PDB file of C-alpha atoms in Angstrom:
ATOM      1  CA  UNK A1209     126.779 147.733  56.629  1.00 56.00           C
ATOM      2  CA  UNK A1210     123.050 146.949  56.710  1.00 49.00           C
ATOM      3  CA  UNK A1211     123.875 143.295  57.280  1.00 49.00           C
ATOM      4  CA  UNK A1212     126.113 144.236  60.247  1.00 49.00           C
ATOM      5  CA  UNK A1213     123.367 146.392  61.821  1.00 52.00           C
ATOM      6  CA  UNK A1214     120.833 143.589  61.371  1.00 48.00           C
ATOM      7  CA  UNK A1215     123.254 141.109  62.982  1.00 49.00           C
ATOM      8  CA  UNK A1216     123.900 143.431  65.964  1.00 47.00           C
ATOM      9  CA  UNK A1217     120.149 143.989  66.435  1.00 55.00           C
ATOM     10  CA  UNK A1218     119.491 140.249  66.257  1.00 54.00           C
ATOM     11  CA  UNK A1219     122.310 139.526  68.746  1.00 57.00           C
ATOM     12  CA  UNK A1220     121.028 142.190  71.143  1.00 57.00           C
ATOM     13  CA  UNK A1221     117.527 140.714  70.963  1.00 59.00           C
ATOM     14  CA  UNK A1222     118.911 137.241  71.745  1.00 64.00           C
ATOM     15  CA  UNK A1223     120.876 138.577  74.714  1.00 64.00           C
ATOM     16  CA  UNK A1224     117.812 140.456  75.944  1.00 62.00           C
ATOM     17  CA  UNK A1225     115.650 137.305  75.643  1.00 63.00           C
ATOM     18  CA  UNK A1226     118.292 135.253  77.471  1.00 63.00           C
ATOM     19  CA  UNK A1227     118.458 137.785  80.305  1.00 57.00           C
ATOM     20  CA  UNK A1228     114.664 137.918  80.551  1.00 68.00           C
ATOM     21  CA  UNK A1229     114.528 134.116  80.688  1.00 61.00           C
ATOM     22  CA  UNK A1230     117.202 134.075  83.410  1.00 62.00           C
ATOM     23  CA  UNK A1231     115.313 136.711  85.429  1.00 71.00           C
ATOM     24  CA  UNK A1232     112.075 134.735  85.124  1.00 75.00           C
ATOM     25  CA  UNK A1233     113.817 131.508  86.116  1.00 75.00           C
ATOM     26  CA  UNK A1234     115.449 133.240  89.089  1.00 79.00           C
ATOM     27  CA  UNK A1235     112.089 134.659  90.186  1.00 81.00           C
ATOM     28  CA  UNK A1236     110.466 131.232  89.915  1.00 82.00           C
ATOM     29  CA  UNK A1237     113.259 129.634  91.945  1.00 83.00           C
ATOM     30  CA  UNK A1238     112.926 132.306  94.659  1.00 84.00           C
ATOM     31  CA  UNK A1239     109.165 131.734  94.752  1.00 81.00           C
ATOM     32  CA  UNK A1240     109.547 127.951  94.994  1.00 81.00           C
ATOM     33  CA  UNK A1241     112.149 128.341  97.742  1.00 78.00           C
ATOM     34  CA  UNK A1242     109.805 130.612  99.728  1.00 76.00           C
ATOM     35  CA  UNK A1243     106.995 128.049  99.382  1.00 78.00           C
ATOM     36  CA  UNK A1244     109.327 125.263 100.577  1.00 74.00           C
ATOM     37  CA  UNK A1245     110.428 127.329 103.586  1.00 69.00           C
ATOM     38  CA  UNK A1246     106.800 128.118 104.445  1.00 74.00           C
ATOM     39  CA  UNK A1247     105.868 124.428 104.289  1.00 71.00           C
ATOM     40  CA  UNK A1248     108.859 123.503 106.448  1.00 69.00           C
ATOM     41  CA  UNK A1249     107.824 126.093 109.046  1.00 68.00           C
ATOM     42  CA  UNK A1250     104.271 124.662 109.083  1.00 70.00           C
ATOM     43  CA  UNK A1251     105.626 121.160 109.692  1.00 70.00           C
ATOM     44  CA  UNK A1252     107.973 122.384 112.435  1.00 74.00           C
ATOM     45  CA  UNK A1253     105.096 124.254 114.097  1.00 76.00           C
ATOM     46  CA  UNK A1254     102.811 121.229 113.993  1.00 80.00           C
ATOM     47  CA  UNK A1255     105.528 118.992 115.420  1.00 84.00           C
ATOM     48  CA  UNK A1256     106.335 121.505 118.173  1.00 84.00           C
ATOM     49  CA  UNK A1257     102.680 122.007 119.127  1.00 86.00           C
ATOM     50  CA  UNK A1258     102.047 118.272 119.255  1.00 88.00           C
ATOM     51  CA  UNK A1259     105.257 117.348 121.086  1.00 90.00           C
ATOM     52  CA  UNK A1260     104.769 119.922 123.853  1.00 90.00           C
ATOM     53  CA  UNK A1261     100.922 119.897 123.955  1.00 91.00           C
ATOM     54  CA  UNK A1262     100.614 123.616 123.253  1.00 90.00           C
ATOM     55  CA  UNK A1263      97.103 125.074 123.596  1.00 89.00           C
ATOM     56  CA  UNK A1264      96.883 127.935 121.084  1.00 88.00           C
ATOM     57  CA  UNK A1265      93.827 129.421 122.785  1.00 91.00           C
ATOM     58  CA  UNK A1266      95.595 130.118 126.074  1.00 91.00           C
ATOM     59  CA  UNK A1267      98.498 132.582 126.014  1.00 94.00           C
ATOM     60  CA  UNK A1268      99.907 135.747 127.574  1.00 94.00           C
ATOM     61  CA  UNK A1269     101.842 138.536 125.952  1.00 96.00           C
ATOM     62  CA  UNK A1270     105.216 139.576 127.298  1.00 96.00           C
ATOM     63  CA  UNK A1271     108.171 141.792 126.522  1.00 97.00           C
ATOM     64  CA  UNK A1272     111.701 140.437 126.079  1.00 96.00           C
ATOM     65  CA  UNK A1273     114.021 142.085 128.639  1.00 96.00           C
ATOM     66  CA  UNK A1274     117.316 141.291 126.826  1.00 94.00           C
ATOM     67  CA  UNK A1275     118.382 139.824 123.491  1.00 95.00           C
ATOM     68  CA  UNK A1276     117.716 136.093 123.649  1.00 94.00           C
ATOM     69  CA  UNK A1277     117.947 132.962 121.513  1.00 94.00           C
ATOM     70  CA  UNK A1278     115.221 130.351 121.624  1.00 92.00           C
ATOM     71  CA  UNK A1279     116.042 127.000 123.148  1.00 93.00           C
ATOM     72  CA  UNK A1280     114.827 123.851 121.403  1.00 91.00           C
ATOM     73  CA  UNK A1281     113.783 122.293 124.733  1.00 92.00           C
ATOM     74  CA  UNK A1282     112.752 123.818 128.095  1.00 94.00           C
ATOM     75  CA  UNK A1283     116.201 123.396 129.642  1.00 92.00           C
ATOM     76  CA  UNK A1284     119.365 125.425 130.297  1.00 92.00           C
ATOM     77  CA  UNK A1285     121.420 122.715 128.602  1.00 93.00           C
ATOM     78  CA  UNK A1286     119.216 122.527 125.485  1.00 91.00           C
ATOM     79  CA  UNK A1287     120.541 123.572 122.086  1.00 92.00           C
ATOM     80  CA  UNK A1288     119.999 127.195 121.026  1.00 92.00           C
ATOM     81  CA  UNK A1289     118.100 128.075 117.869  1.00 87.00           C
ATOM     82  CA  UNK A1290     119.686 130.429 115.315  1.00 85.00           C
ATOM     83  CA  UNK A1291     117.166 133.270 115.615  1.00 82.00           C
ATOM     84  CA  UNK A1292     117.781 136.111 118.049  1.00 90.00           C
ATOM     85  CA  UNK A1293     114.801 137.821 119.647  1.00 95.00           C
ATOM     86  CA  UNK A1294     115.732 141.479 120.201  1.00 96.00           C
ATOM     87  CA  UNK A1295     115.242 143.157 123.560  1.00 96.00           C
ATOM     88  CA  UNK A1296     111.896 144.956 123.744  1.00 96.00           C
ATOM     89  CA  UNK A1297     110.155 142.551 121.361  1.00 96.00           C
ATOM     90  CA  UNK A1298     106.631 141.394 122.160  1.00 97.00           C
ATOM     91  CA  UNK A1299     106.141 137.615 122.279  1.00 97.00           C
ATOM     92  CA  UNK A1300     103.310 135.224 123.066  1.00 96.00           C
ATOM     93  CA  UNK A1301     103.827 132.925 126.043  1.00 96.00           C
ATOM     94  CA  UNK A1302     102.047 129.585 126.073  1.00 95.00           C
ATOM     95  CA  UNK A1303     102.850 126.686 128.387  1.00 94.00           C
ATOM     96  CA  UNK A1304     104.971 127.341 131.472  1.00 95.00           C
ATOM     97  CA  UNK A1305     107.260 124.608 132.751  1.00 94.00           C
ATOM     98  CA  UNK A1306     107.661 125.410 136.487  1.00 94.00           C
ATOM     99  CA  UNK A1307     110.368 122.841 137.238  1.00 94.00           C
ATOM    100  CA  UNK A1308     112.584 124.198 134.459  1.00 95.00           C
ATOM    101  CA  UNK A1309     111.298 127.805 134.743  1.00 96.00           C
ATOM    102  CA  UNK A1310     110.847 128.063 130.955  1.00 96.00           C
ATOM    103  CA  UNK A1311     108.023 129.313 128.752  1.00 96.00           C
ATOM    104  CA  UNK A1312     106.953 127.915 125.386  1.00 95.00           C
ATOM    105  CA  UNK A1313     107.103 131.046 123.190  1.00 95.00           C
ATOM    106  CA  UNK A1314     105.978 132.189 119.760  1.00 94.00           C
ATOM    107  CA  UNK A1315     107.757 135.077 118.046  1.00 94.00           C
ATOM    108  CA  UNK A1316     107.308 135.950 114.351  1.00 91.00           C
ATOM    109  CA  UNK A1317     105.941 132.495 113.480  1.00 85.00           C
ATOM    110  CA  UNK A1318     108.856 130.795 115.218  1.00 89.00           C
ATOM    111  CA  UNK A1319     108.505 128.562 118.268  1.00 92.00           C
ATOM    112  CA  UNK A1320     110.898 127.743 121.088  1.00 93.00           C
ATOM    113  CA  UNK A1321     111.568 128.150 124.784  1.00 94.00           C
ATOM    114  CA  UNK A1322     112.782 131.084 126.845  1.00 96.00           C
ATOM    115  CA  UNK A1323     113.687 131.254 130.536  1.00 95.00           C
ATOM    116  CA  UNK A1324     111.170 132.946 132.817  1.00 95.00           C
ATOM    117  CA  UNK A1325     113.728 135.617 133.806  1.00 94.00           C
ATOM    118  CA  UNK A1326     114.074 136.792 130.176  1.00 95.00           C
ATOM    119  CA  UNK A1327     110.429 137.913 129.797  1.00 96.00           C
ATOM    120  CA  UNK A1328     108.235 140.450 131.557  1.00 95.00           C
ATOM    121  CA  UNK A1329     104.528 139.589 131.405  1.00 91.00           C
ATOM    122  CA  UNK A1330     101.982 142.318 130.819  1.00 86.00           C
ATOM    123  CA  UNK A1331      99.475 142.623 133.659  1.00 70.00           C
TER     124      UNK A1331
END
């Protein structure tokens, strides 16, 4: 009987250690994934800023008038990004492209383009 109790205690301890190891490994993987995503966002931002000559010191704030998706280029035919910017959100407007009537926009560390008619600038 004592041998059985010792075996059960030992088995429980092994299971507990295995679960703890799995939790730690899962936490480490989540952390590494978050670091990779953050680095990817930094690279995308740098590429976007360079490609479209964005001046970070000159911007306006505006309110989104209806739910919108970013465009990857300042054009009606450009591909949409996955993120939706909810109506009423506050965004930062940078360069304006008058021929296309699009703004370069930053919202929650994401960059893209929105049509002029989708934003209302603060005076």
